[in-house]
Amino acid sequence: MEFLLEADQIMDQAERLQTRLAQGNDTVTFLFLLMGVIGFLWCFFGLKLVRLWAALIGFFMGFVLGCGAAMVLNLTMTVSLVIGGVVGILLAVLSAWLYHVGVFLVVWAAGISISLTIVRPENFLYAVLCGAVGLLIGVIAVRFVAPVTMVMTGLYGAIVLADVVSFFASLEAAWMIPALTAVFAVLGIVVQFLLESRKRKRIHLKKAEEIRQKYSTENEVEKARAMMETLEQESNEE
């Protein structure tokens, strides 16, 4: 009987362990699906959603800086979290509101991530160099907003998408992830350029319509004025 009870206990523990592993697998699957959605949006809509990315990055940076500063001052955990949340919200609002600041943060973050993925630094010096590369590209993006942002967000999103596809498809060949990254990057950047081109075309057409209406109104006013002057002259002659 004792043997049977021990066997039942072992089976119960095995079932619990299997349940935990299944729950863990579900969590991992959900996280990779979430990564896939985020990677897709970065890859194909990076520039269009740049204010959203800027707000998220600004909140994360503000939260970390606020919490870190509060902990250095030996404040309680609750107070540190509140300060981090407040600073994070402020930086999120500023990053989304100040367009060029947001672009800089987004491209800087993307540049760092891409550099770390390519270099895979094994010491602190190389990690600092990756940060410097991201910083340089971010500064360039402030001057050339659209093209640099589209290229960098396309590349970063492609890297994330390739990792997600590799996870679900269990890709083993070493060349497949770089190949997927290149395909997604080209597609994402091309789509972003097409979307931006359509946006600029709509803006130009709107401006042209406004100019046409303006000149049309001015011509109507001039015609009305000339008619009034003609009628006035005719009435004076009579």
PDB file of C-alpha atoms in Angstrom:
ATOM      1  CA  MET A   1       0.000   0.000   0.000  1.00  0.00           C
ATOM      2  CA  GLU A   2       2.793   2.397   0.885  1.00  0.00           C
ATOM      3  CA  PHE A   3       4.411   1.665  -2.452  1.00  0.00           C
ATOM      4  CA  LEU A   4       1.150   2.486  -4.248  1.00  0.00           C
ATOM      5  CA  LEU A   5       0.787   5.740  -2.306  1.00  0.00           C
ATOM      6  CA  GLU A   6       4.347   6.732  -3.172  1.00  0.00           C
ATOM      7  CA  ALA A   7       3.687   5.902  -6.811  1.00  0.00           C
ATOM      8  CA  ASP A   8       0.553   8.045  -6.775  1.00  0.00           C
ATOM      9  CA  GLN A   9       2.504  10.921  -5.258  1.00  0.00           C
ATOM     10  CA  ILE A  10       5.196  10.598  -7.917  1.00  0.00           C
ATOM     11  CA  MET A  11       2.555  10.607 -10.651  1.00  0.00           C
ATOM     12  CA  ASP A  12       0.894  13.689  -9.130  1.00  0.00           C
ATOM     13  CA  GLN A  13       4.229  15.500  -9.019  1.00  0.00           C
ATOM     14  CA  ALA A  14       4.959  14.500 -12.618  1.00  0.00           C
ATOM     15  CA  GLU A  15       1.569  15.790 -13.734  1.00  0.00           C
ATOM     16  CA  ARG A  16       2.109  19.078 -11.889  1.00  0.00           C
ATOM     17  CA  LEU A  17       5.558  19.434 -13.454  1.00  0.00           C
ATOM     18  CA  GLN A  18       4.105  18.718 -16.907  1.00  0.00           C
ATOM     19  CA  THR A  19       1.388  21.329 -16.304  1.00  0.00           C
ATOM     20  CA  ARG A  20       3.983  23.912 -15.295  1.00  0.00           C
ATOM     21  CA  LEU A  21       6.065  23.151 -18.358  1.00  0.00           C
ATOM     22  CA  ALA A  22       2.995  23.467 -20.588  1.00  0.00           C
ATOM     23  CA  GLN A  23       2.123  26.780 -18.962  1.00  0.00           C
ATOM     24  CA  GLY A  24       5.720  27.898 -19.440  1.00  0.00           C
ATOM     25  CA  ASN A  25       5.579  26.915 -23.111  1.00  0.00           C
ATOM     26  CA  ASP A  26       2.312  28.853 -23.509  1.00  0.00           C
ATOM     27  CA  THR A  27       3.945  31.908 -21.953  1.00  0.00           C
ATOM     28  CA  VAL A  28       6.964  31.640 -24.230  1.00  0.00           C
ATOM     29  CA  THR A  29       4.706  31.185 -27.260  1.00  0.00           C
ATOM     30  CA  PHE A  30       2.670  34.261 -26.286  1.00  0.00           C
ATOM     31  CA  LEU A  31       5.838  36.333 -25.821  1.00  0.00           C
ATOM     32  CA  PHE A  32       7.147  35.326 -29.238  1.00  0.00           C
ATOM     33  CA  LEU A  33       3.779  36.118 -30.835  1.00  0.00           C
ATOM     34  CA  LEU A  34       3.885  39.536 -29.176  1.00  0.00           C
ATOM     35  CA  MET A  35       7.437  40.002 -30.443  1.00  0.00           C
ATOM     36  CA  GLY A  36       6.236  39.063 -33.921  1.00  0.00           C
ATOM     37  CA  VAL A  37       3.515  41.726 -33.866  1.00  0.00           C
ATOM     38  CA  ILE A  38       5.938  44.362 -32.604  1.00  0.00           C
ATOM     39  CA  GLY A  39       8.570  43.347 -35.152  1.00  0.00           C
ATOM     40  CA  PHE A  40       6.010  43.509 -37.975  1.00  0.00           C
ATOM     41  CA  LEU A  41       4.921  47.014 -36.953  1.00  0.00           C
ATOM     42  CA  TRP A  42       8.517  48.203 -36.665  1.00  0.00           C
ATOM     43  CA  CYS A  43       9.456  46.660 -39.993  1.00  0.00           C
ATOM     44  CA  PHE A  44       6.524  47.883 -42.105  1.00  0.00           C
ATOM     45  CA  PHE A  45       5.211  50.917 -40.198  1.00  0.00           C
ATOM     46  CA  GLY A  46       8.279  52.206 -38.372  1.00  0.00           C
ATOM     47  CA  LEU A  47       8.075  55.796 -39.579  1.00  0.00           C
ATOM     48  CA  LYS A  48       4.278  56.059 -39.376  1.00  0.00           C
ATOM     49  CA  LEU A  49       4.315  54.892 -35.732  1.00  0.00           C
ATOM     50  CA  VAL A  50       7.493  56.713 -34.736  1.00  0.00           C
ATOM     51  CA  ARG A  51       5.698  58.810 -32.094  1.00  0.00           C
ATOM     52  CA  LEU A  52       4.375  55.631 -30.460  1.00  0.00           C
ATOM     53  CA  TRP A  53       7.835  54.034 -30.369  1.00  0.00           C
ATOM     54  CA  ALA A  54       9.284  57.301 -29.056  1.00  0.00           C
ATOM     55  CA  ALA A  55       6.725  57.420 -26.243  1.00  0.00           C
ATOM     56  CA  LEU A  56       7.410  53.805 -25.229  1.00  0.00           C
ATOM     57  CA  ILE A  57      11.181  54.255 -25.290  1.00  0.00           C
ATOM     58  CA  GLY A  58      10.893  57.568 -23.443  1.00  0.00           C
ATOM     59  CA  PHE A  59       8.750  55.960 -20.738  1.00  0.00           C
ATOM     60  CA  PHE A  60      11.189  53.066 -20.324  1.00  0.00           C
ATOM     61  CA  MET A  61      14.206  55.384 -20.077  1.00  0.00           C
ATOM     62  CA  GLY A  62      12.417  57.737 -17.691  1.00  0.00           C
ATOM     63  CA  PHE A  63      11.241  54.869 -15.503  1.00  0.00           C
ATOM     64  CA  VAL A  64      14.727  53.371 -15.249  1.00  0.00           C
ATOM     65  CA  LEU A  65      16.384  56.739 -14.581  1.00  0.00           C
ATOM     66  CA  GLY A  66      13.743  57.778 -12.046  1.00  0.00           C
ATOM     67  CA  CYS A  67      13.877  54.490 -10.150  1.00  0.00           C
ATOM     68  CA  GLY A  68      17.678  54.461 -10.243  1.00  0.00           C
ATOM     69  CA  ALA A  69      17.963  58.000  -8.892  1.00  0.00           C
ATOM     70  CA  ALA A  70      15.431  57.271  -6.144  1.00  0.00           C
ATOM     71  CA  MET A  71      17.265  54.117  -5.098  1.00  0.00           C
ATOM     72  CA  VAL A  72      20.564  55.999  -4.975  1.00  0.00           C
ATOM     73  CA  LEU A  73      18.856  58.380  -2.513  1.00  0.00           C
ATOM     74  CA  ASN A  74      17.859  55.317  -0.416  1.00  0.00           C
ATOM     75  CA  LEU A  75      14.130  55.881  -0.904  1.00  0.00           C
ATOM     76  CA  THR A  76      11.649  53.067  -0.410  1.00  0.00           C
ATOM     77  CA  MET A  77      10.718  50.751  -3.263  1.00  0.00           C
ATOM     78  CA  THR A  78       7.181  52.163  -3.469  1.00  0.00           C
ATOM     79  CA  VAL A  79       8.423  55.752  -3.663  1.00  0.00           C
ATOM     80  CA  SER A  80      11.056  54.728  -6.222  1.00  0.00           C
ATOM     81  CA  LEU A  81       8.416  53.111  -8.439  1.00  0.00           C
ATOM     82  CA  VAL A  82       6.176  56.178  -8.191  1.00  0.00           C
ATOM     83  CA  ILE A  83       9.044  58.516  -9.085  1.00  0.00           C
ATOM     84  CA  GLY A  84      10.054  56.231 -11.950  1.00  0.00           C
ATOM     85  CA  GLY A  85       6.479  56.183 -13.255  1.00  0.00           C
ATOM     86  CA  VAL A  86       6.164  59.972 -13.101  1.00  0.00           C
ATOM     87  CA  VAL A  87       9.516  60.568 -14.826  1.00  0.00           C
ATOM     88  CA  GLY A  88       8.673  57.897 -17.389  1.00  0.00           C
ATOM     89  CA  ILE A  89       5.326  59.522 -18.246  1.00  0.00           C
ATOM     90  CA  LEU A  90       6.960  62.953 -18.571  1.00  0.00           C
ATOM     91  CA  LEU A  91       9.660  61.641 -20.917  1.00  0.00           C
ATOM     92  CA  ALA A  92       7.067  59.664 -22.889  1.00  0.00           C
ATOM     93  CA  VAL A  93       4.972  62.798 -23.459  1.00  0.00           C
ATOM     94  CA  LEU A  94       8.010  64.895 -24.388  1.00  0.00           C
ATOM     95  CA  SER A  95       9.373  62.225 -26.730  1.00  0.00           C
ATOM     96  CA  ALA A  96       6.057  61.911 -28.554  1.00  0.00           C
ATOM     97  CA  TRP A  97       5.442  65.681 -28.645  1.00  0.00           C
ATOM     98  CA  LEU A  98       8.922  66.796 -29.765  1.00  0.00           C
ATOM     99  CA  TYR A  99       9.079  64.988 -33.090  1.00  0.00           C
ATOM    100  CA  HIS A 100      12.823  65.213 -33.739  1.00  0.00           C
ATOM    101  CA  VAL A 101      13.643  64.164 -30.178  1.00  0.00           C
ATOM    102  CA  GLY A 102      11.402  61.135 -30.643  1.00  0.00           C
ATOM    103  CA  VAL A 103      13.040  60.289 -33.958  1.00  0.00           C
ATOM    104  CA  PHE A 104      16.465  60.501 -32.346  1.00  0.00           C
ATOM    105  CA  LEU A 105      15.469  58.147 -29.510  1.00  0.00           C
ATOM    106  CA  VAL A 106      13.858  55.613 -31.846  1.00  0.00           C
ATOM    107  CA  VAL A 107      16.757  55.510 -34.300  1.00  0.00           C
ATOM    108  CA  TRP A 108      19.312  55.480 -31.477  1.00  0.00           C
ATOM    109  CA  ALA A 109      17.595  52.501 -29.845  1.00  0.00           C
ATOM    110  CA  ALA A 110      17.285  50.697 -33.186  1.00  0.00           C
ATOM    111  CA  GLY A 111      20.920  51.446 -34.023  1.00  0.00           C
ATOM    112  CA  ILE A 112      22.130  50.053 -30.701  1.00  0.00           C
ATOM    113  CA  SER A 113      20.024  46.891 -31.070  1.00  0.00           C
ATOM    114  CA  ILE A 114      21.168  46.289 -34.640  1.00  0.00           C
ATOM    115  CA  SER A 115      24.819  46.907 -33.732  1.00  0.00           C
ATOM    116  CA  LEU A 116      24.625  44.525 -30.774  1.00  0.00           C
ATOM    117  CA  THR A 117      23.021  41.863 -32.966  1.00  0.00           C
ATOM    118  CA  ILE A 118      25.704  42.155 -35.638  1.00  0.00           C
ATOM    119  CA  VAL A 119      28.786  42.591 -33.434  1.00  0.00           C
ATOM    120  CA  ARG A 120      27.681  40.453 -30.462  1.00  0.00           C
ATOM    121  CA  PRO A 121      30.185  42.174 -28.157  1.00  0.00           C
ATOM    122  CA  GLU A 122      32.061  40.047 -25.654  1.00  0.00           C
ATOM    123  CA  ASN A 123      33.401  42.943 -23.588  1.00  0.00           C
ATOM    124  CA  PHE A 124      32.283  46.344 -22.345  1.00  0.00           C
ATOM    125  CA  LEU A 125      34.336  48.300 -24.900  1.00  0.00           C
ATOM    126  CA  TYR A 126      32.546  46.797 -27.893  1.00  0.00           C
ATOM    127  CA  ALA A 127      29.196  47.400 -26.189  1.00  0.00           C
ATOM    128  CA  VAL A 128      30.112  51.079 -25.764  1.00  0.00           C
ATOM    129  CA  LEU A 129      31.106  51.233 -29.437  1.00  0.00           C
ATOM    130  CA  CYS A 130      27.690  49.816 -30.386  1.00  0.00           C
ATOM    131  CA  GLY A 131      26.081  52.551 -28.296  1.00  0.00           C
ATOM    132  CA  ALA A 132      28.229  55.171 -30.037  1.00  0.00           C
ATOM    133  CA  VAL A 133      27.219  53.835 -33.461  1.00  0.00           C
ATOM    134  CA  GLY A 134      23.560  54.086 -32.479  1.00  0.00           C
ATOM    135  CA  LEU A 135      24.128  57.612 -31.191  1.00  0.00           C
ATOM    136  CA  LEU A 136      25.778  58.684 -34.454  1.00  0.00           C
ATOM    137  CA  ILE A 137      22.959  57.256 -36.560  1.00  0.00           C
ATOM    138  CA  GLY A 138      20.419  58.940 -34.281  1.00  0.00           C
ATOM    139  CA  VAL A 139      22.081  62.312 -34.834  1.00  0.00           C
ATOM    140  CA  ILE A 140      22.050  61.745 -38.609  1.00  0.00           C
ATOM    141  CA  ALA A 141      18.354  60.843 -38.405  1.00  0.00           C
ATOM    142  CA  VAL A 142      17.538  64.276 -36.976  1.00  0.00           C
ATOM    143  CA  ARG A 143      18.781  65.792 -40.258  1.00  0.00           C
ATOM    144  CA  PHE A 144      17.421  63.122 -42.607  1.00  0.00           C
ATOM    145  CA  VAL A 145      14.323  62.004 -40.726  1.00  0.00           C
ATOM    146  CA  ALA A 146      12.328  59.929 -43.193  1.00  0.00           C
ATOM    147  CA  PRO A 147      14.975  57.837 -45.019  1.00  0.00           C
ATOM    148  CA  VAL A 148      17.132  57.035 -41.981  1.00  0.00           C
ATOM    149  CA  THR A 149      14.134  56.213 -39.787  1.00  0.00           C
ATOM    150  CA  MET A 150      12.615  53.931 -42.420  1.00  0.00           C
ATOM    151  CA  VAL A 151      15.857  52.054 -42.982  1.00  0.00           C
ATOM    152  CA  MET A 152      16.686  51.611 -39.293  1.00  0.00           C
ATOM    153  CA  THR A 153      13.187  50.603 -38.184  1.00  0.00           C
ATOM    154  CA  GLY A 154      12.938  48.271 -41.169  1.00  0.00           C
ATOM    155  CA  LEU A 155      16.198  46.565 -40.229  1.00  0.00           C
ATOM    156  CA  TYR A 156      15.336  46.261 -36.551  1.00  0.00           C
ATOM    157  CA  GLY A 157      11.861  44.905 -37.273  1.00  0.00           C
ATOM    158  CA  ALA A 158      13.336  42.424 -39.744  1.00  0.00           C
ATOM    159  CA  ILE A 159      15.748  41.091 -37.117  1.00  0.00           C
ATOM    160  CA  VAL A 160      12.893  40.571 -34.653  1.00  0.00           C
ATOM    161  CA  LEU A 161      10.666  38.920 -37.278  1.00  0.00           C
ATOM    162  CA  ALA A 162      13.461  36.570 -38.367  1.00  0.00           C
ATOM    163  CA  ASP A 163      13.995  35.456 -34.755  1.00  0.00           C
ATOM    164  CA  VAL A 164      10.268  34.830 -34.309  1.00  0.00           C
ATOM    165  CA  VAL A 165      10.015  32.814 -37.534  1.00  0.00           C
ATOM    166  CA  SER A 166      13.114  30.867 -36.517  1.00  0.00           C
ATOM    167  CA  PHE A 167      11.501  30.006 -33.183  1.00  0.00           C
ATOM    168  CA  PHE A 168       8.225  28.736 -34.646  1.00  0.00           C
ATOM    169  CA  ALA A 169       9.771  27.042 -37.691  1.00  0.00           C
ATOM    170  CA  SER A 170      12.708  25.584 -35.718  1.00  0.00           C
ATOM    171  CA  LEU A 171      15.229  26.695 -38.336  1.00  0.00           C
ATOM    172  CA  GLU A 172      18.603  25.027 -37.920  1.00  0.00           C
ATOM    173  CA  ALA A 173      20.676  26.173 -40.902  1.00  0.00           C
ATOM    174  CA  ALA A 174      22.961  29.077 -39.937  1.00  0.00           C
ATOM    175  CA  TRP A 175      22.291  30.990 -43.161  1.00  0.00           C
ATOM    176  CA  MET A 176      18.500  30.986 -42.876  1.00  0.00           C
ATOM    177  CA  ILE A 177      18.110  33.661 -40.187  1.00  0.00           C
ATOM    178  CA  PRO A 178      20.352  36.202 -42.009  1.00  0.00           C
ATOM    179  CA  ALA A 179      18.513  35.406 -45.252  1.00  0.00           C
ATOM    180  CA  LEU A 180      15.117  35.923 -43.597  1.00  0.00           C
ATOM    181  CA  THR A 181      16.365  39.143 -42.038  1.00  0.00           C
ATOM    182  CA  ALA A 182      17.471  40.453 -45.432  1.00  0.00           C
ATOM    183  CA  VAL A 183      14.137  39.539 -47.070  1.00  0.00           C
ATOM    184  CA  PHE A 184      12.049  41.132 -44.309  1.00  0.00           C
ATOM    185  CA  ALA A 185      14.280  44.218 -44.279  1.00  0.00           C
ATOM    186  CA  VAL A 186      13.936  44.795 -48.031  1.00  0.00           C
ATOM    187  CA  LEU A 187      10.169  44.261 -47.922  1.00  0.00           C
ATOM    188  CA  GLY A 188       9.703  46.478 -44.880  1.00  0.00           C
ATOM    189  CA  ILE A 189      11.831  49.338 -46.173  1.00  0.00           C
ATOM    190  CA  VAL A 190      10.185  49.242 -49.618  1.00  0.00           C
ATOM    191  CA  VAL A 191       6.702  49.270 -48.060  1.00  0.00           C
ATOM    192  CA  GLN A 192       7.632  52.180 -45.818  1.00  0.00           C
ATOM    193  CA  PHE A 193       9.016  54.163 -48.751  1.00  0.00           C
ATOM    194  CA  LEU A 194       5.841  53.499 -50.743  1.00  0.00           C
ATOM    195  CA  LEU A 195       3.640  54.593 -47.844  1.00  0.00           C
ATOM    196  CA  GLU A 196       5.706  57.737 -47.352  1.00  0.00           C
ATOM    197  CA  SER A 197       5.572  58.480 -51.082  1.00  0.00           C
ATOM    198  CA  ARG A 198       1.764  58.211 -51.066  1.00  0.00           C
ATOM    199  CA  LYS A 199       1.607  60.444 -47.994  1.00  0.00           C
ATOM    200  CA  ARG A 200       3.762  63.123 -49.622  1.00  0.00           C
ATOM    201  CA  LYS A 201       1.703  62.900 -52.817  1.00  0.00           C
ATOM    202  CA  ARG A 202      -1.499  63.517 -50.841  1.00  0.00           C
ATOM    203  CA  ILE A 203       0.104  66.485 -49.087  1.00  0.00           C
ATOM    204  CA  HIS A 204       1.269  67.999 -52.385  1.00  0.00           C
ATOM    205  CA  LEU A 205      -2.176  67.518 -53.958  1.00  0.00           C
ATOM    206  CA  LYS A 206      -3.810  69.157 -50.946  1.00  0.00           C
ATOM    207  CA  LYS A 207      -1.455  72.135 -51.148  1.00  0.00           C
ATOM    208  CA  ALA A 208      -2.038  72.432 -54.894  1.00  0.00           C
ATOM    209  CA  GLU A 209      -5.817  72.431 -54.310  1.00  0.00           C
ATOM    210  CA  GLU A 210      -5.480  75.099 -51.632  1.00  0.00           C
ATOM    211  CA  ILE A 211      -3.381  77.276 -53.966  1.00  0.00           C
ATOM    212  CA  ARG A 212      -5.878  76.773 -56.793  1.00  0.00           C
ATOM    213  CA  GLN A 213      -8.779  77.749 -54.575  1.00  0.00           C
ATOM    214  CA  LYS A 214      -6.867  80.758 -53.284  1.00  0.00           C
ATOM    215  CA  TYR A 215      -6.112  82.070 -56.776  1.00  0.00           C
ATOM    216  CA  SER A 216      -9.620  81.229 -57.903  1.00  0.00           C
ATOM    217  CA  THR A 217     -11.052  83.282 -55.043  1.00  0.00           C
ATOM    218  CA  GLU A 218      -8.705  86.159 -55.806  1.00  0.00           C
ATOM    219  CA  ASN A 219      -9.767  86.102 -59.475  1.00  0.00           C
ATOM    220  CA  GLU A 220     -13.427  86.169 -58.496  1.00  0.00           C
ATOM    221  CA  VAL A 221     -12.777  89.125 -56.214  1.00  0.00           C
ATOM    222  CA  GLU A 222     -10.921  90.954 -58.991  1.00  0.00           C
ATOM    223  CA  LYS A 223     -13.767  90.265 -61.428  1.00  0.00           C
ATOM    224  CA  ALA A 224     -16.327  91.538 -58.927  1.00  0.00           C
ATOM    225  CA  ARG A 225     -14.242  94.639 -58.261  1.00  0.00           C
ATOM    226  CA  ALA A 226     -13.862  95.342 -61.980  1.00  0.00           C
ATOM    227  CA  MET A 227     -17.596  94.928 -62.464  1.00  0.00           C
ATOM    228  CA  MET A 228     -18.343  97.340 -59.619  1.00  0.00           C
ATOM    229  CA  GLU A 229     -15.936  99.895 -61.065  1.00  0.00           C
ATOM    230  CA  THR A 230     -17.576  99.537 -64.490  1.00  0.00           C
ATOM    231  CA  LEU A 231     -21.053 100.033 -63.032  1.00  0.00           C
ATOM    232  CA  GLU A 232     -19.851 103.030 -61.059  1.00  0.00           C
ATOM    233  CA  GLN A 233     -18.335 104.617 -64.149  1.00  0.00           C
ATOM    234  CA  GLU A 234     -21.542 104.021 -66.112  1.00  0.00           C
ATOM    235  CA  SER A 235     -23.648 105.579 -63.349  1.00  0.00           C
ATOM    236  CA  ASN A 236     -21.333 108.627 -63.270  1.00  0.00           C
ATOM    237  CA  GLU A 237     -21.588 109.094 -67.034  1.00  0.00           C
ATOM    238  CA  GLU A 238     -25.361 109.072 -66.831  1.00  0.00           C
TER     239      GLU A 238
END
